[in-house]
Coordinates of C-alpha atoms and ligand atoms in Angstrom, one line a residue:
M1 CA 35.6 26.7 -15.2
M2 CA 34.6 25.0 -12.0
S3 CA 37.3 23.6 -9.8
V4 CA 37.6 19.9 -9.1
R5 CA 36.6 20.4 -5.5
E6 CA 33.5 22.4 -6.6
R7 CA 32.6 19.6 -9.0
A8 CA 32.9 17.0 -6.4
R9 CA 30.8 19.1 -4.0
K10 CA 28.1 19.4 -6.6
A11 CA 28.2 15.6 -7.3
F12 CA 27.7 14.9 -3.6
Q13 CA 24.9 17.4 -3.4
A14 CA 23.1 15.4 -6.1
T15 CA 23.6 12.0 -4.5
R16 CA 22.7 13.3 -1.0
A17 CA 19.4 14.6 -2.4
L18 CA 18.6 10.9 -3.1
G19 CA 19.7 9.9 0.4
L20 CA 22.9 8.2 -0.7
P21 CA 25.6 8.3 2.0
D22 CA 28.8 10.1 1.1
Q23 CA 31.0 7.3 2.3
E24 CA 29.4 4.9 -0.1
V25 CA 29.3 7.3 -3.1
T26 CA 33.0 8.3 -2.7
P27 CA 34.5 5.0 -3.9
V28 CA 32.1 4.8 -6.8
L29 CA 33.0 8.4 -7.9
E30 CA 36.7 7.6 -7.6
H31 CA 36.2 4.5 -9.7
L32 CA 34.3 6.4 -12.4
L33 CA 36.8 9.2 -12.6
K34 CA 39.5 6.7 -13.2
L35 CA 37.4 4.9 -15.8
F36 CA 36.6 8.2 -17.6
N37 CA 40.1 9.6 -17.4
N38 CA 38.9 12.4 -15.1
N39 CA 36.4 13.6 -17.6
W40 CA 33.9 15.2 -15.3
D41 CA 31.5 16.1 -18.1
L42 CA 30.6 12.4 -18.5
I43 CA 29.9 12.2 -14.8
E44 CA 27.8 15.4 -14.7
S45 CA 25.7 14.8 -17.8
E46 CA 22.1 13.9 -17.4
D47 CA 22.1 14.9 -13.7
Y48 CA 24.9 12.6 -12.6
R49 CA 23.2 9.6 -14.2
A50 CA 26.4 7.6 -14.7
L51 CA 27.3 8.1 -11.0
I52 CA 23.9 7.3 -9.7
D53 CA 23.5 4.2 -11.9
A54 CA 26.9 2.9 -11.0
Y55 CA 26.1 3.3 -7.3
F56 CA 22.9 1.3 -7.6
E57 CA 24.7 -1.3 -9.8
L58 CA 27.2 -1.8 -7.1
K59 CA 24.5 -2.0 -4.4
E60 CA 22.6 -4.6 -6.4
N61 CA 25.7 -6.7 -6.8
K62 CA 26.2 -6.7 -3.1
G63 CA 23.3 -9.1 -2.8
E64 CA 20.0 -9.5 -1.1
D65 CA 20.6 -7.6 2.1
N66 CA 19.8 -4.2 0.7
R67 CA 16.6 -5.3 -0.9
K68 CA 14.8 -4.9 2.4
N69 CA 14.7 -1.2 1.6
V70 CA 12.7 -1.7 -1.5
V71 CA 9.1 -1.0 -1.1
G72 CA 6.7 -4.0 -1.1
D73 CA 4.7 -5.0 -4.1
Y74 CA 1.3 -3.5 -3.8
G75 CA -0.1 -5.1 -6.8
E76 CA 0.7 -2.5 -9.4
S77 CA 4.4 -2.7 -9.9
S78 CA 4.0 -4.5 -13.2
R79 CA 2.4 -1.4 -14.6
L80 CA 5.3 0.8 -13.7
P81 CA 8.0 1.4 -16.2
K82 CA 11.4 -0.1 -15.6
R83 CA 13.9 2.1 -13.9
L84 CA 16.7 2.9 -16.2
C85 CA 19.3 0.4 -15.0
L86 CA 22.4 0.1 -17.0
Q87 CA 21.3 -3.1 -18.7
D88 CA 18.0 -1.5 -19.6
S89 CA 19.5 1.6 -21.2
E90 CA 17.8 2.2 -24.5
G91 CA 20.0 3.7 -27.2
Q92 CA 23.8 3.5 -27.2
A93 CA 24.6 6.9 -28.7
S94 CA 25.3 8.7 -25.4
P95 CA 28.9 8.6 -24.3
T96 CA 27.8 8.4 -20.7
K97 CA 25.8 5.2 -21.3
C98 CA 28.5 3.6 -23.3
S99 CA 31.2 4.4 -20.8
A100 CA 29.1 3.5 -17.8
R101 CA 28.5 0.1 -19.4
Q102 CA 32.2 -0.7 -19.0
I103 CA 31.5 -1.0 -15.2
L104 CA 29.6 -4.1 -16.0
S105 CA 32.5 -5.9 -17.7
P106 CA 32.7 -9.5 -16.6
E107 CA 35.8 -8.9 -14.5
E108 CA 34.1 -6.2 -12.5
H109 CA 30.7 -7.8 -12.1
G110 CA 30.2 -9.2 -8.7
K111 CA 33.6 -8.0 -7.4
P112 CA 32.8 -4.6 -6.0
S113 CA 35.6 -5.0 -3.5
S114 CA 38.0 -4.3 -6.4
V115 CA 37.2 -0.7 -5.9
N116 CA 39.9 0.7 -3.7
L117 CA 38.4 2.7 -0.9
Q118 CA 41.6 4.3 0.1
Q119 CA 42.6 5.3 -3.4
G120 CA 41.7 8.5 -5.1
A121 CA 42.2 12.2 -5.4
T122 CA 42.8 14.3 -2.3
F123 CA 39.7 16.4 -2.9
L124 CA 37.6 13.5 -1.7
N125 CA 39.2 13.1 1.7
K126 CA 37.1 13.6 4.8
K127 CA 38.4 17.0 5.7
D128 CA 37.5 18.5 2.4
S129 CA 34.0 17.0 2.1
S130 CA 33.1 18.3 5.5
S131 CA 34.2 21.8 4.6
S132 CA 31.4 22.1 2.0
G133 CA 29.4 24.2 4.4
C134 CA 27.5 21.2 5.8
S135 CA 27.7 20.3 9.5
N136 CA 28.4 16.7 10.4
S137 CA 25.0 16.2 11.8
C138 CA 23.1 17.1 8.6
K139 CA 25.2 14.6 6.7
K140 CA 23.6 11.7 8.5
P141 CA 21.5 10.2 5.8
Q142 CA 17.9 11.0 6.6
Q143 CA 16.8 9.0 3.7
Q144 CA 17.3 5.4 3.2
P145 CA 19.5 4.2 0.5
V146 CA 17.7 2.5 -2.3
T147 CA 18.5 -0.5 -4.4
C148 CA 18.1 -1.3 -8.0
E149 CA 15.4 -3.8 -8.7
K150 CA 13.6 -4.2 -12.0
N151 CA 9.9 -3.3 -12.3
R152 CA 9.6 -1.9 -8.9
P153 CA 9.0 1.6 -7.6
L154 CA 11.8 2.6 -5.3
H155 CA 11.9 4.3 -2.0
I156 CA 13.4 7.7 -2.8
I157 CA 12.7 9.1 0.6
N158 CA 12.2 6.8 3.6
D159 CA 10.2 9.2 5.7
I160 CA 9.1 12.6 4.3
T161 CA 7.9 13.6 7.8
K162 CA 11.4 13.6 9.2
G163 CA 10.2 11.7 12.3
T164 CA 7.6 14.3 13.2
E165 CA 4.5 12.0 12.7
N166 CA 3.6 8.8 14.6
V167 CA 4.1 6.9 11.4
K168 CA 6.7 7.1 8.7
I169 CA 5.5 8.2 5.2
S170 CA 7.7 7.1 2.3
L171 CA 8.0 8.6 -1.1
V172 CA 8.4 6.3 -4.0
G173 CA 9.1 6.9 -7.7
D174 CA 11.6 6.2 -10.4
I175 CA 15.0 7.6 -9.4
G176 CA 16.1 10.5 -11.5
K177 CA 12.8 10.7 -13.5
Q178 CA 10.8 13.0 -11.2
E179 CA 11.7 16.2 -9.6
L180 CA 11.6 15.7 -5.9
P181 CA 9.1 18.0 -4.1
K182 CA 10.7 21.0 -2.4
F183 CA 8.9 21.9 0.8
T184 CA 9.3 21.8 4.6
Y185 CA 7.4 19.1 6.4
M186 CA 5.3 20.3 9.3
R187 CA 3.1 18.3 11.5
D188 CA 1.0 21.3 12.6
N189 CA -0.2 24.5 11.1
I190 CA 1.9 27.6 11.8
I191 CA 1.1 31.3 11.5
Y192 CA 3.0 32.9 8.7
Q193 CA 2.9 36.5 9.9
D194 CA -0.3 38.6 10.2
A195 CA -2.9 36.0 11.0
Y196 CA -4.7 36.5 14.3
V197 CA -5.0 33.1 16.0
H198 CA -5.8 33.6 19.7
I199 CA -5.3 30.5 21.8
S200 CA -5.9 30.9 25.4
L201 CA -7.4 28.8 28.2
A202 CA -9.4 31.8 29.5
R203 CA -11.4 31.8 26.3
V204 CA -12.5 28.2 26.7
A205 CA -15.8 28.6 28.6
D206 CA -16.7 26.0 31.3
E207 CA -19.7 24.9 29.2
D208 CA -17.4 24.3 26.2
C209 CA -15.3 21.6 28.0
C210 CA -15.8 18.7 30.2
S211 CA -13.6 19.2 33.3
G212 CA -15.7 16.7 35.2
C213 CA -14.9 13.8 32.8
S214 CA -12.2 11.2 33.3
G215 CA -10.7 8.6 31.1
D216 CA -12.7 8.3 27.9
C217 CA -15.7 10.5 27.2
L218 CA -17.3 8.3 24.6
P219 CA -18.7 5.2 26.4
V220 CA -20.7 7.1 29.1
S221 CA -24.5 6.9 28.8
I222 CA -25.1 10.7 28.9
P223 CA -22.6 12.5 26.6
C224 CA -20.6 15.3 28.2
A225 CA -20.5 19.0 27.2
C226 CA -18.1 18.3 24.4
A227 CA -20.9 16.6 22.4
H228 CA -23.1 19.7 22.5
E229 CA -21.8 21.0 19.2
T230 CA -22.7 17.8 17.4
G231 CA -26.3 17.7 18.7
G232 CA -25.6 15.9 22.0
E233 CA -24.0 13.0 20.2
F234 CA -20.3 12.7 19.6
A235 CA -19.1 12.8 16.0
Y236 CA -17.0 9.7 16.6
T237 CA -18.1 6.1 17.4
T238 CA -16.3 4.0 20.0
D239 CA -14.5 2.3 17.1
G240 CA -12.8 5.6 16.2
Q241 CA -14.7 6.3 13.0
L242 CA -17.1 9.1 12.2
R243 CA -20.7 8.3 13.1
D244 CA -22.5 7.5 9.8
K245 CA -25.2 10.1 10.2
F246 CA -22.7 12.8 10.7
L247 CA -20.6 11.7 7.8
K248 CA -23.6 11.5 5.5
A249 CA -24.7 15.0 6.4
C250 CA -21.2 16.3 5.6
I251 CA -21.0 14.5 2.3
S252 CA -24.5 15.7 1.3
M253 CA -23.4 19.3 2.1
K254 CA -20.3 19.0 0.0
Q255 CA -22.0 17.4 -3.0
D256 CA -25.0 19.7 -3.0
P257 CA -24.1 23.0 -1.5
E258 CA -27.1 24.7 -3.1
G259 CA -29.4 22.6 -1.0
H260 CA -27.9 23.8 2.3
D261 CA -27.7 27.0 4.3
S262 CA -25.2 29.7 3.3
V263 CA -24.4 32.9 5.1
Y264 CA -23.4 36.1 3.3
C265 CA -20.8 38.5 4.6
Q266 CA -21.5 42.2 4.6
D267 CA -18.0 42.9 3.3
C268 CA -16.7 39.7 1.9
P269 CA -12.9 39.2 2.4
L270 CA -12.8 37.1 -0.8
E271 CA -14.5 39.8 -2.9
R272 CA -12.4 42.5 -1.3
L273 CA -9.4 40.7 -2.8
K274 CA -10.8 40.5 -6.2
N275 CA -11.7 44.1 -6.4
E276 CA -10.6 46.3 -3.5
Y277 CA -12.4 49.5 -4.5
K278 CA -15.6 48.1 -5.7
P279 CA -16.1 44.6 -4.2
E280 CA -19.0 42.6 -5.4
K281 CA -21.6 41.1 -3.2
C282 CA -20.6 38.0 -1.2
K283 CA -21.3 34.8 -3.0
G284 CA -22.1 33.1 0.2
H285 CA -20.3 30.6 2.5
L286 CA -21.7 27.3 3.6
V287 CA -22.7 26.9 7.2
R288 CA -20.6 23.8 7.8
K289 CA -20.8 21.1 10.4
F290 CA -18.0 21.1 12.9
I291 CA -16.4 18.4 15.0
K292 CA -15.5 19.6 18.4
E293 CA -12.8 17.7 20.1
C294 CA -11.9 17.6 23.8
W295 CA -8.9 19.7 24.8
R296 CA -6.8 21.0 27.6
K297 CA -9.5 21.9 30.1
C298 CA -11.3 18.6 29.6
G299 CA -10.8 16.0 32.4
C300 CA -10.4 13.0 30.0
N301 CA -7.1 11.6 28.9
M302 CA -5.3 11.7 25.6
Q303 CA -6.8 8.4 24.6
C304 CA -10.3 9.8 24.9
G305 CA -12.4 8.8 21.8
N306 CA -13.2 12.5 21.2
R307 CA -9.5 13.3 20.5
V308 CA -9.0 11.7 17.1
V309 CA -7.6 14.5 14.9
Q310 CA -5.3 15.9 17.6
R311 CA -3.6 12.5 18.0
G312 CA -2.3 12.8 14.4
I313 CA -1.9 10.3 11.6
T314 CA -2.1 6.6 12.4
C315 CA -2.7 4.9 9.0
K316 CA 0.0 3.8 6.7
L317 CA 0.3 6.3 3.8
Q318 CA 2.7 6.6 0.9
V319 CA 3.5 9.4 -1.6
F320 CA 3.9 8.0 -5.1
W321 CA 4.2 9.3 -8.7
T322 CA 0.8 9.0 -10.4
R323 CA 0.4 7.7 -13.9
E324 CA -2.3 10.1 -15.1
G325 CA -0.3 13.3 -15.2
K326 CA -1.3 14.4 -11.8
G327 CA 2.2 14.5 -10.4
W328 CA 2.7 13.2 -6.9
G329 CA -0.2 11.6 -5.2
V330 CA -1.0 9.8 -1.9
K331 CA -2.1 6.2 -1.5
T332 CA -3.1 4.2 1.6
L333 CA -1.1 1.0 2.2
Q334 CA -3.9 -0.5 4.4
D335 CA -7.7 -0.9 4.1
L336 CA -9.5 2.0 5.6
P337 CA -13.1 1.7 6.8
K338 CA -15.6 4.4 5.9
G339 CA -15.3 7.4 8.2
T340 CA -11.6 6.9 9.2
F341 CA -9.5 9.9 10.0
V342 CA -6.6 10.0 7.5
C343 CA -4.8 13.3 8.1
E344 CA -5.2 17.0 8.7
Y345 CA -4.6 19.5 5.9
V346 CA -1.6 21.4 7.3
G347 CA 0.0 24.5 6.0
E348 CA 1.0 28.1 6.8
I349 CA -1.9 30.1 8.3
L350 CA -2.1 33.2 6.1
T351 CA -4.6 36.1 5.9
N352 CA -6.3 36.2 2.5
T353 CA -4.4 39.4 1.8
E354 CA -1.1 37.6 2.4
L355 CA -2.1 34.8 0.2
F356 CA -3.0 37.3 -2.6
E357 CA 0.4 39.1 -2.2
R358 CA 2.3 35.8 -2.1
N359 CA 0.8 34.8 -5.4
L360 CA 1.6 38.2 -7.0
K361 CA 5.2 38.0 -5.8
G362 CA 5.6 34.4 -6.9
S363 CA 8.1 33.7 -9.7
G364 CA 5.5 31.5 -11.4
N365 CA 7.9 28.6 -11.2
E366 CA 7.0 27.3 -7.8
K367 CA 4.4 24.5 -7.9
H368 CA 1.5 26.0 -5.9
T369 CA -0.7 23.8 -3.9
Y370 CA -4.4 24.9 -3.9
P371 CA -5.0 27.0 -0.8
V372 CA -7.8 26.3 1.6
T373 CA -10.0 29.1 2.8
L374 CA -11.1 28.8 6.4
D375 CA -14.5 30.3 5.8
A376 CA -16.6 27.7 7.6
D377 CA -17.7 30.2 10.2
W378 CA -17.6 33.5 8.4
G379 CA -21.3 33.9 9.0
S380 CA -21.1 34.2 12.8
E381 CA -20.0 37.8 12.5
R382 CA -21.0 40.1 9.7
V383 CA -17.7 41.9 9.3
L384 CA -14.3 40.1 9.5
K385 CA -11.1 42.0 10.0
D386 CA -8.4 41.2 7.5
E387 CA -6.3 39.3 10.1
E388 CA -9.3 37.1 10.9
A389 CA -10.1 36.0 7.3
L390 CA -7.7 33.1 7.1
C391 CA -6.6 30.4 4.8
L392 CA -4.0 27.5 4.8
D393 CA -1.3 27.4 2.2
A394 CA 0.9 24.3 1.9
T395 CA 3.0 25.4 -1.0
F396 CA 6.2 25.9 1.1
C397 CA 5.3 24.2 4.4
G398 CA 2.8 21.5 5.0
N399 CA 2.2 17.8 5.7
V400 CA 1.4 14.8 3.6
A401 CA -2.0 16.3 2.6
R402 CA -0.4 18.7 0.2
F403 CA 0.2 15.7 -2.1
I404 CA -3.4 14.5 -2.1
N405 CA -4.9 15.1 -5.5
H406 CA -8.2 16.7 -6.3
R407 CA -11.2 14.8 -7.5
C408 CA -14.5 16.3 -8.4
F409 CA -17.6 15.2 -6.5
D410 CA -16.9 11.5 -5.7
A411 CA -13.6 11.7 -4.0
N412 CA -12.8 9.1 -1.3
L413 CA -11.9 11.7 1.3
I414 CA -13.9 14.6 2.7
D415 CA -12.6 17.7 4.5
I416 CA -14.4 18.5 7.8
P417 CA -13.7 21.5 10.1
V418 CA -12.6 20.6 13.6
E419 CA -12.6 22.9 16.6
V420 CA -9.8 22.0 19.0
E421 CA -8.2 25.0 20.8
T422 CA -10.0 28.1 19.5
P423 CA -13.7 28.4 20.2
D424 CA -14.0 31.5 17.9
R425 CA -13.5 29.5 14.7
H426 CA -11.8 32.1 12.6
Y427 CA -9.1 29.5 12.9
Y428 CA -9.8 25.8 13.0
H429 CA -8.4 22.5 11.8
L430 CA -9.4 20.9 8.5
A431 CA -9.4 17.1 8.8
L432 CA -9.7 14.5 6.0
F433 CA -11.9 11.4 6.5
T434 CA -12.8 8.6 4.2
T435 CA -16.2 8.9 2.6
R436 CA -16.4 5.1 1.9
D437 CA -14.4 1.9 2.5
V438 CA -11.0 2.4 0.8
R439 CA -8.9 -0.5 -0.2
A440 CA -5.1 -0.8 0.4
S441 CA -3.1 0.8 -2.5
E442 CA -6.0 3.0 -3.7
E443 CA -5.1 6.6 -4.3
L444 CA -6.6 9.1 -1.9
T445 CA -8.4 12.1 -3.3
W446 CA -10.5 15.0 -2.0
D447 CA -12.7 17.6 -3.7
Y448 CA -10.9 21.0 -3.2
G449 CA -14.2 22.6 -3.9
I450 CA -12.8 24.5 -6.9
D451 CA -15.2 26.5 -9.0
F452 CA -13.5 26.0 -12.4
N453 CA -15.6 28.8 -13.9
D454 CA -14.5 31.4 -11.5
D455 CA -11.9 33.2 -13.6
E456 CA -11.5 35.9 -10.9
H457 CA -10.4 33.6 -8.1
P458 CA -7.0 34.7 -6.8
I459 CA -5.6 31.3 -7.5
K460 CA -6.1 30.1 -11.1
A461 CA -7.7 26.7 -11.2
F462 CA -5.6 24.0 -12.8
K463 CA -6.8 21.8 -15.6
C464 CA -8.6 19.0 -13.9
C465 CA -7.4 15.4 -14.7
C466 CA -9.5 13.7 -12.0
R467 CA -11.4 11.4 -14.5
S468 CA -14.5 11.5 -12.4
A469 CA -17.7 11.0 -14.3
F470 CA -18.9 14.2 -12.5
C471 CA -15.8 16.3 -13.3
R472 CA -16.7 20.0 -13.1
D473 CA -13.9 21.2 -15.4
V474 CA -16.1 21.1 -18.5
K475 CA -13.8 23.4 -20.5
R476 CA -11.4 20.5 -21.1
Ligands
ZN501 ZN1 -16.0 14.7 28.3
ZN502 ZN1 -12.9 13.8 26.2
ZN503 ZN1 -18.2 36.2 1.8
ZN504 ZN1 -14.2 17.3 26.5

């Protein structure tokens, strides 16, 4: 049997996960306990639904002020199901629902001040709640409180990036209905353990940077050395988008890989994983187009037009719960012209062996994101050491890109390799750009490049729900 203190601690754990401040939950909990004659079972049933509902009910009664936190209407709220507010509760059989209903009795309604803040059991006093193993600093609500408003998706998390990005990225959904994603937000890739990523100034050759430049590299009539990689023309226009010709070439390569050059490893790291003792022949890796951005040794400033990806996310994005069974997804909250940089795909940098082992060890319960193989330059050397054959895994650590759903063939984003700090290209950045004009509130998608027929791939492909007319998952 759990102690009362333990039960209170668990209740706060649940409400904190939704970003509700302890000091506001405390009076609601005290009130409910009184109402339920200290029957904790009623409070705990359905993941503290009575408590959470009562909290939002109180908030709503407090008036308009709190509604600022509710996400704006992006034109599809009417399609979203109603949040389960007390008035909307379907079915009356559950004791929780019936009991909670009492909170809305006419006497109580609109008089939240009747809840006595000072009253209540001793286990709720300040000293005790801070002894729950949580330091004071981590109790500051990172997430904004939400309010109950009919027909609207709600901010569950105000900023999933925890302030690491230039922009806030909210997560919206229906409170209590979806499991919140468990992961650590990271703005930049990080090495997990064995990956060999050698970043050093000495390795940046003079002909691979533009130390003679100043200000912005783009507007000058003769492009500097940093444009060599992209054929003497920068990949970006002065408006900050990808040059049309460059984008077109990347899309064509993505949509028709057979029509483009591939290289074949002598000893393919991917095949080695599938069968260590008798690896099959390399299936080939596309020779992909790279963007090369200015970096430390360049004379230009941080606002240089050839430093787009390294400046980070600038467009307004939102994580939302999709209606087509795809789980969480990402939408843009603003119109994005064709060729706009949206975000990088960020994750842990793993060797392919580490990824393989991680998947073997996995409990099977964690929701894996589809890993990205960094094989865009595997052709430059015929044999890669294990610590040089790398991939990105955003299952446990990653940025907003881990929520972007897959779409076969005609996705509105495309992934393009970007060289920033490592000229050897075993490691590089993978940046996502729009393939066409994208309207505000559209879901963002990219083609993970999955071969749905490859049953031996270390990561089992998921059942594709992309609804593209060109969907490759024909086994559906
Ligand atoms: Zn330059
Ligand atoms: Zn530059
Ligand atoms: Zn290969
Ligand atoms: Zn440069």
